[in-house]
mmCIF file of C-alpha atoms and ligand atoms in Angstrom:
data_model
loop_
_atom_site.group_PDB
_atom_site.id
_atom_site.type_symbol
_atom_site.label_atom_id
_atom_site.label_comp_id
_atom_site.label_asym_id
_atom_site.label_seq_id
_atom_site.Cartn_x
_atom_site.Cartn_y
_atom_site.Cartn_z
ATOM 1 C CA MET A 840 124.145 104.355 75.898
ATOM 2 C CA GLY A 841 121.477 103.356 78.549
ATOM 3 C CA VAL A 842 119.115 104.815 80.963
ATOM 4 C CA LEU A 843 119.885 105.237 84.725
ATOM 5 C CA ILE A 844 117.295 104.163 87.063
ATOM 6 C CA VAL A 845 117.710 104.697 90.805
ATOM 7 C CA VAL A 846 115.720 103.250 93.558
ATOM 8 C CA GLU A 847 115.162 105.288 96.904
ATOM 9 C CA GLY A 848 113.772 104.833 100.178
ATOM 10 C CA LEU A 849 114.045 104.483 103.798
ATOM 11 C CA ASP A 850 116.114 101.469 105.313
ATOM 12 C CA GLY A 851 113.786 98.513 104.949
ATOM 13 C CA SER A 852 111.460 100.103 102.269
ATOM 14 C CA GLY A 853 112.173 97.401 99.827
ATOM 15 C CA LYS A 854 114.813 98.939 97.609
ATOM 16 C CA ARG A 855 116.799 95.860 97.265
ATOM 17 C CA THR A 856 113.699 93.491 96.498
ATOM 18 C CA LEU A 857 112.506 95.960 93.804
ATOM 19 C CA THR A 858 116.112 96.342 92.446
ATOM 20 C CA GLN A 859 116.340 92.573 92.079
ATOM 21 C CA ALA A 860 112.705 92.383 90.566
ATOM 22 C CA LEU A 861 113.361 95.198 88.175
ATOM 23 C CA CYS A 862 116.673 93.628 86.911
ATOM 24 C CA ALA A 863 114.866 90.273 86.300
ATOM 25 C CA ALA A 864 111.924 92.123 84.533
ATOM 26 C CA LEU A 865 114.432 93.816 82.320
ATOM 27 C CA VAL A 866 116.426 90.903 81.554
ATOM 28 C CA SER A 867 113.436 88.975 80.570
ATOM 29 C CA ARG A 868 112.769 91.803 77.916
ATOM 30 C CA GLY A 869 116.054 90.828 76.508
ATOM 31 C CA LEU A 870 117.725 94.095 77.771
ATOM 32 C CA THR A 871 121.166 94.070 79.100
ATOM 33 C CA VAL A 872 121.090 95.340 82.721
ATOM 34 C CA SER A 873 123.810 96.228 85.302
ATOM 35 C CA ASP A 874 123.189 96.927 88.985
ATOM 36 C CA LEU A 875 125.053 98.591 91.721
ATOM 37 C CA ALA A 876 124.118 99.519 95.453
ATOM 38 C CA PHE A 877 125.663 102.421 97.252
ATOM 39 C CA PRO A 878 127.115 102.477 99.744
ATOM 40 C CA ARG A 879 129.921 100.103 98.230
ATOM 41 C CA TYR A 880 130.820 98.524 101.439
ATOM 42 C CA GLY A 881 134.043 96.423 101.199
ATOM 43 C CA LYS A 882 134.896 98.130 98.152
ATOM 44 C CA SER A 883 135.313 101.929 98.936
ATOM 45 C CA GLN A 884 137.314 103.310 101.825
ATOM 46 C CA PRO A 885 135.077 106.294 102.394
ATOM 47 C CA ALA A 886 132.094 104.138 102.563
ATOM 48 C CA ASP A 887 133.553 101.597 104.959
ATOM 49 C CA ILE A 888 134.690 104.729 107.180
ATOM 50 C CA ALA A 889 131.260 106.096 107.337
ATOM 51 C CA ALA A 890 129.713 102.636 108.177
ATOM 52 C CA GLU A 891 132.193 102.341 110.998
ATOM 53 C CA ALA A 892 131.226 105.811 112.049
ATOM 54 C CA LEU A 893 127.612 104.724 112.060
ATOM 55 C CA ARG A 894 128.627 102.057 114.529
ATOM 56 C CA GLY A 895 130.668 104.341 116.968
ATOM 57 C CA GLU A 896 133.995 104.535 115.520
ATOM 58 C CA HIS A 897 136.283 107.133 114.425
ATOM 59 C CA GLY A 898 135.759 109.650 117.502
ATOM 60 C CA ASP A 899 133.400 112.488 116.645
ATOM 61 C CA LEU A 900 133.097 111.769 112.838
ATOM 62 C CA PHE A 901 129.520 110.717 113.079
ATOM 63 C CA GLU A 902 128.333 114.023 114.856
ATOM 64 C CA SER A 903 129.094 116.067 111.598
ATOM 65 C CA VAL A 904 126.338 115.694 108.930
ATOM 66 C CA ASN A 905 128.452 117.312 106.286
ATOM 67 C CA ALA A 906 131.460 114.999 107.047
ATOM 68 C CA MET A 907 129.313 111.863 106.786
ATOM 69 C CA ALA A 908 127.787 113.055 103.613
ATOM 70 C CA ALA A 909 130.927 113.866 102.065
ATOM 71 C CA LEU A 910 132.163 110.331 102.855
ATOM 72 C CA TRP A 911 129.013 108.760 101.278
ATOM 73 C CA ALA A 912 129.492 111.168 98.143
ATOM 74 C CA LEU A 913 133.321 110.206 97.843
ATOM 75 C CA ASP A 914 132.260 106.672 97.374
ATOM 76 C CA ARG A 915 130.241 107.738 94.451
ATOM 77 C CA TYR A 916 133.112 109.842 93.364
ATOM 78 C CA GLU A 917 135.256 106.844 93.262
ATOM 79 C CA ALA A 918 132.687 104.751 91.429
ATOM 80 C CA LYS A 919 132.069 107.413 88.682
ATOM 81 C CA ARG A 920 134.284 105.859 86.066
ATOM 82 C CA ASP A 921 132.740 102.379 86.727
ATOM 83 C CA LEU A 922 129.244 103.973 86.630
ATOM 84 C CA VAL A 923 129.740 105.883 83.278
ATOM 85 C CA GLU A 924 131.335 102.798 81.466
ATOM 86 C CA ARG A 925 128.153 100.661 82.790
ATOM 87 C CA ILE A 926 125.668 103.412 81.354
ATOM 88 C CA ARG A 927 127.717 103.142 78.120
ATOM 89 C CA GLU A 928 127.735 99.498 77.908
ATOM 90 C CA SER A 929 124.200 98.605 79.161
ATOM 91 C CA ASP A 930 120.784 99.315 78.289
ATOM 92 C CA VAL A 931 119.721 100.004 81.692
ATOM 93 C CA VAL A 932 121.806 100.656 84.874
ATOM 94 C CA VAL A 933 119.788 100.282 88.163
ATOM 95 C CA LEU A 934 121.065 101.791 91.349
ATOM 96 C CA ASP A 935 120.034 100.889 95.027
ATOM 97 C CA ARG A 936 120.322 104.241 96.614
ATOM 98 C CA TYR A 937 122.218 107.269 94.828
ATOM 99 C CA VAL A 938 122.637 110.961 95.543
ATOM 100 C CA ALA A 939 119.008 111.641 96.614
ATOM 101 C CA SER A 940 119.724 109.280 99.731
ATOM 102 C CA ASN A 941 122.405 111.681 100.677
ATOM 103 C CA ALA A 942 120.153 114.747 100.092
ATOM 104 C CA ALA A 943 117.347 113.130 102.248
ATOM 105 C CA TYR A 944 119.192 111.804 105.182
ATOM 106 C CA SER A 945 121.412 114.801 105.636
ATOM 107 C CA ALA A 946 118.620 117.283 105.656
ATOM 108 C CA ALA A 947 116.607 115.133 107.807
ATOM 109 C CA ARG A 948 119.682 114.750 110.267
ATOM 110 C CA SER A 949 119.819 118.614 110.399
ATOM 111 C CA HIS A 950 115.846 118.881 110.830
ATOM 112 C CA GLN A 951 116.061 120.812 107.516
ATOM 113 C CA SER A 952 113.208 120.726 104.831
ATOM 114 C CA MET A 953 114.676 120.386 101.125
ATOM 115 C CA ASP A 954 114.958 124.236 101.079
ATOM 116 C CA GLY A 955 117.352 124.394 104.309
ATOM 117 C CA GLY A 956 120.586 124.374 102.359
ATOM 118 C CA LEU A 957 121.889 120.815 102.818
ATOM 119 C CA VAL A 958 120.012 119.329 99.882
ATOM 120 C CA GLU A 959 121.479 122.031 97.477
ATOM 121 C CA TRP A 960 124.956 121.421 99.056
ATOM 122 C CA VAL A 961 124.678 117.917 98.249
ATOM 123 C CA ARG A 962 123.321 118.568 94.552
ATOM 124 C CA GLN A 963 126.279 121.086 94.073
ATOM 125 C CA LEU A 964 128.798 118.521 95.446
ATOM 126 C CA GLU A 965 127.831 115.445 93.643
ATOM 127 C CA PHE A 966 126.138 116.653 90.322
ATOM 128 C CA GLU A 967 128.283 119.905 89.938
ATOM 129 C CA ARG A 968 131.567 119.352 91.440
ATOM 130 C CA PHE A 969 131.872 115.575 90.949
ATOM 131 C CA SER A 970 129.769 115.530 87.775
ATOM 132 C CA LEU A 971 128.014 112.355 88.614
ATOM 133 C CA PRO A 972 125.660 110.876 85.925
ATOM 134 C CA ILE A 973 122.196 112.472 86.382
ATOM 135 C CA PRO A 974 119.347 109.657 86.750
ATOM 136 C CA THR A 975 117.077 109.161 84.203
ATOM 137 C CA LEU A 976 114.333 108.376 86.650
ATOM 138 C CA GLN A 977 114.338 108.102 90.561
ATOM 139 C CA VAL A 978 111.949 105.859 91.884
ATOM 140 C CA TYR A 979 110.683 106.355 95.549
ATOM 141 C CA LEU A 980 109.299 103.496 97.598
ATOM 142 C CA ASP A 981 106.621 105.395 99.949
ATOM 143 C CA VAL A 982 106.510 103.126 102.586
ATOM 144 C CA PRO A 983 105.260 104.064 106.049
ATOM 145 C CA VAL A 984 108.032 104.550 108.535
ATOM 146 C CA SER A 985 106.583 101.704 110.916
ATOM 147 C CA VAL A 986 106.375 99.083 108.111
ATOM 148 C CA ALA A 987 110.003 99.746 106.950
ATOM 149 C CA GLU A 988 111.220 99.810 110.559
ATOM 150 C CA ASP A 989 109.479 96.417 110.973
ATOM 151 C CA ARG A 990 110.908 95.146 107.790
ATOM 152 C CA ALA A 991 114.338 96.233 108.844
ATOM 153 C CA GLN A 992 113.888 94.839 112.436
ATOM 154 C CA TYR A 993 112.918 91.395 110.870
ATOM 155 C CA ARG A 994 115.798 91.367 108.607
ATOM 156 C CA GLU A 995 118.114 92.204 111.336
ATOM 157 C CA SER A 996 116.930 88.961 113.166
ATOM 158 C CA THR A 997 117.240 86.682 110.041
ATOM 159 C CA GLU A 998 120.334 87.938 108.267
ATOM 160 C CA VAL A 999 123.783 87.645 109.427
ATOM 161 C CA GLY A 1000 125.579 91.173 109.425
ATOM 162 C CA ARG A 1001 122.414 93.159 108.785
ATOM 163 C CA ASP A 1002 122.275 94.645 112.425
ATOM 164 C CA ARG A 1003 120.666 98.108 112.254
ATOM 165 C CA ASP A 1004 122.947 101.045 112.565
ATOM 166 C CA ALA A 1005 122.533 104.355 114.211
ATOM 167 C CA TYR A 1006 120.253 106.005 111.518
ATOM 168 C CA GLU A 1007 118.099 102.694 111.131
ATOM 169 C CA ARG A 1008 117.609 102.704 114.868
ATOM 170 C CA ASP A 1009 116.334 106.375 115.087
ATOM 171 C CA SER A 1010 112.772 106.279 114.063
ATOM 172 C CA THR A 1011 112.282 110.164 114.388
ATOM 173 C CA LEU A 1012 115.251 110.486 111.759
ATOM 174 C CA GLN A 1013 113.565 107.850 109.544
ATOM 175 C CA SER A 1014 110.302 109.778 109.552
ATOM 176 C CA ARG A 1015 112.081 113.166 108.967
ATOM 177 C CA THR A 1016 113.951 111.453 106.002
ATOM 178 C CA ALA A 1017 110.639 110.130 104.501
ATOM 179 C CA GLY A 1018 109.279 113.795 104.741
ATOM 180 C CA VAL A 1019 112.372 115.246 102.824
ATOM 181 C CA TYR A 1020 111.987 112.258 100.060
ATOM 182 C CA ALA A 1021 108.472 113.195 99.598
ATOM 183 C CA GLU A 1022 109.342 116.864 99.067
ATOM 184 C CA LEU A 1023 112.175 115.813 96.609
ATOM 185 C CA ALA A 1024 109.829 113.676 94.716
ATOM 186 C CA ARG A 1025 107.043 115.969 94.333
ATOM 187 C CA SER A 1026 109.440 118.762 93.194
ATOM 188 C CA GLU A 1027 111.173 116.346 90.723
ATOM 189 C CA TRP A 1028 114.597 117.128 92.210
ATOM 190 C CA VAL A 1029 117.130 117.002 89.709
ATOM 191 C CA SER A 1030 115.184 114.623 87.324
ATOM 192 C CA GLU A 1031 112.179 112.905 86.927
ATOM 193 C CA TRP A 1032 110.612 110.964 89.984
ATOM 194 C CA SER A 1033 108.109 107.912 90.174
ATOM 195 C CA VAL A 1034 106.461 107.209 93.592
ATOM 196 C CA ILE A 1035 105.410 103.592 94.245
ATOM 197 C CA PRO A 1036 102.656 103.656 96.950
ATOM 198 C CA ASN A 1037 102.847 101.190 99.733
ATOM 199 C CA GLY A 1038 101.174 97.920 99.148
ATOM 200 C CA VAL A 1039 102.131 97.549 95.415
ATOM 201 C CA ASP A 1040 103.480 94.276 94.749
ATOM 202 C CA PRO A 1041 107.221 94.610 93.952
ATOM 203 C CA ALA A 1042 106.949 92.222 90.799
ATOM 204 C CA ALA A 1043 104.071 94.433 89.460
ATOM 205 C CA ALA A 1044 106.045 97.653 90.038
ATOM 206 C CA ALA A 1045 108.967 96.155 88.395
ATOM 207 C CA GLU A 1046 106.921 95.027 85.174
ATOM 208 C CA GLN A 1047 105.515 98.693 84.888
ATOM 209 C CA LEU A 1048 108.912 100.117 85.389
ATOM 210 C CA ALA A 1049 110.556 97.815 82.876
ATOM 211 C CA ASP A 1050 107.955 98.808 80.355
ATOM 212 C CA SER A 1051 108.815 102.311 81.059
ATOM 213 C CA CYS A 1052 112.486 101.739 80.551
ATOM 214 C CA THR A 1053 111.704 99.986 77.207
ATOM 215 C CA GLN A 1054 109.827 103.104 75.853
ATOM 216 C CA ARG A 1055 112.339 105.398 77.186
ATOM 217 C CA LEU A 1056 115.123 103.340 75.165
ATOM 218 C CA ALA A 1057 112.993 103.304 71.971
ATOM 219 C CA ARG A 1058 112.829 107.087 72.184
ATOM 220 C CA LEU A 1059 116.643 107.259 72.584
ATOM 221 C CA GLN A 1060 117.288 105.473 69.440
HETATM 222 N N1 ADP B 1436 106.664 95.014 99.168
HETATM 223 C C1 ADP B 1436 106.810 94.169 100.169
HETATM 224 N N2 ADP B 1436 106.056 93.638 100.980
HETATM 225 C C2 ADP B 1436 106.487 92.667 102.044
HETATM 226 N N3 ADP B 1436 107.768 92.606 102.366
HETATM 227 C C3 ADP B 1436 108.714 93.038 101.598
HETATM 228 C C4 ADP B 1436 108.441 93.985 100.366
HETATM 229 N N4 ADP B 1436 109.554 94.331 99.857
HETATM 230 C C5 ADP B 1436 110.494 93.973 100.676
HETATM 231 N N5 ADP B 1436 110.113 93.214 101.835
HETATM 232 C C6 ADP B 1436 110.857 92.436 102.741
HETATM 233 O O1 ADP B 1436 111.318 93.569 103.734
HETATM 234 C C7 ADP B 1436 112.600 93.459 103.850
HETATM 235 C C8 ADP B 1436 113.343 94.550 103.749
HETATM 236 O O2 ADP B 1436 113.538 94.717 102.269
HETATM 237 P P1 ADP B 1436 114.832 95.191 101.333
HETATM 238 O O3 ADP B 1436 114.327 94.967 100.118
HETATM 239 O O4 ADP B 1436 116.032 94.568 101.898
HETATM 240 O O5 ADP B 1436 114.655 96.709 101.735
HETATM 241 P P2 ADP B 1436 115.944 97.751 101.664
HETATM 242 O O6 ADP B 1436 116.863 97.362 100.756
HETATM 243 O O7 ADP B 1436 115.183 99.055 101.339
HETATM 244 O O8 ADP B 1436 116.621 97.992 103.106
HETATM 245 C C9 ADP B 1436 112.988 92.063 103.411
HETATM 246 O O9 ADP B 1436 112.947 91.021 104.149
HETATM 247 C C10 ADP B 1436 112.147 91.907 102.160
HETATM 248 O O10 ADP B 1436 112.042 90.571 101.897
HETATM 249 C C1 TYD B 1437 124.132 105.928 100.037
HETATM 250 C C2 TYD B 1437 123.920 106.758 101.289
HETATM 251 C C3 TYD B 1437 123.165 106.307 102.480
HETATM 252 N N1 TYD B 1437 123.120 106.960 103.566
HETATM 253 C C4 TYD B 1437 122.476 106.426 104.642
HETATM 254 C C5 TYD B 1437 121.130 105.568 104.553
HETATM 255 C C6 TYD B 1437 121.331 104.529 105.616
HETATM 256 O O1 TYD B 1437 120.728 104.770 106.811
HETATM 257 C C7 TYD B 1437 122.931 104.527 105.705
HETATM 258 C C8 TYD B 1437 123.622 103.110 105.373
HETATM 259 O O2 TYD B 1437 123.196 102.850 104.138
HETATM 260 P P1 TYD B 1437 122.268 101.437 103.674
HETATM 261 O O3 TYD B 1437 121.813 101.355 102.380
HETATM 262 O O4 TYD B 1437 121.016 101.365 104.749
HETATM 263 O O5 TYD B 1437 123.298 100.330 104.274
HETATM 264 P P2 TYD B 1437 122.932 98.796 104.548
HETATM 265 O O6 TYD B 1437 121.488 98.761 104.947
HETATM 266 O O7 TYD B 1437 123.441 97.937 103.632
HETATM 267 O O8 TYD B 1437 123.855 99.080 106.183
HETATM 268 O O9 TYD B 1437 123.392 105.625 105.307
HETATM 269 C C9 TYD B 1437 123.299 108.378 103.403
HETATM 270 O O10 TYD B 1437 122.990 109.218 104.471
HETATM 271 N N2 TYD B 1437 123.870 108.938 102.233
HETATM 272 C C10 TYD B 1437 123.900 108.147 101.238
HETATM 273 O O11 TYD B 1437 124.755 108.755 100.193
#
């Protein structure tokens, strides 16, 4: 039975980079590691439909915050059995985005703080109704919106298929999302959070997180 670590943050905040560094740091400690990124594009119809809606397809689907959030949530519901199995079979499972993404982006789209109703709606849908596994630790990459945007723009210009979608192009949405993420982290929403400040080297952050995983695993035994 392993620990579930979730990496959260804005588009371009460095989630994929930290996830990869963390997996490498865990493997170098002799641990068995499994990683998964949400949305599971190409593997989940709900995720693909939501991504298409972000690019203007499917009529007015994009307009509904709840409909979009339900699609991202259904992607995770479909992955539940796989996720539970990975947690059973690995020492550590690392996720690039999870339920907190839905909470932060949905509240931000509706101009709500974390107390406005949507965050609680997401929690009830995903953790109560769907009974998705509760993360052991949620890691928030606290990067200024302008830095995340510059990185997402750079990636768009250098990587095929990484053109920015409607959320990524909306910098006021990104900035409200950062506000909700900060609230979620401060209130330790659903489980423990760790905030990585801007400027911390991803490899150094990964080493610290890997040490913390080793200690948590020792406590579980
Ligand atoms: N700490 C960092 N400092 C500088 N550049 C970074 C850092 N972390 C990630 N990057 C770069 O920023 C871009 C976006 O990072 P990525 O990990 O893909 O972000 P995300 O998965 O959050 O969208 C990539 O080009 C990556 O190489
Ligand atoms: C996983 C997830 C993502 N999102 C948002 C965050 C992103 O802006 C957008 C797409 O996810 P993202 O991780 O950015 O996909 P990619 O960069 O690979 O295209 O959807 C939610 O609103 N809820 C969720 O549950």
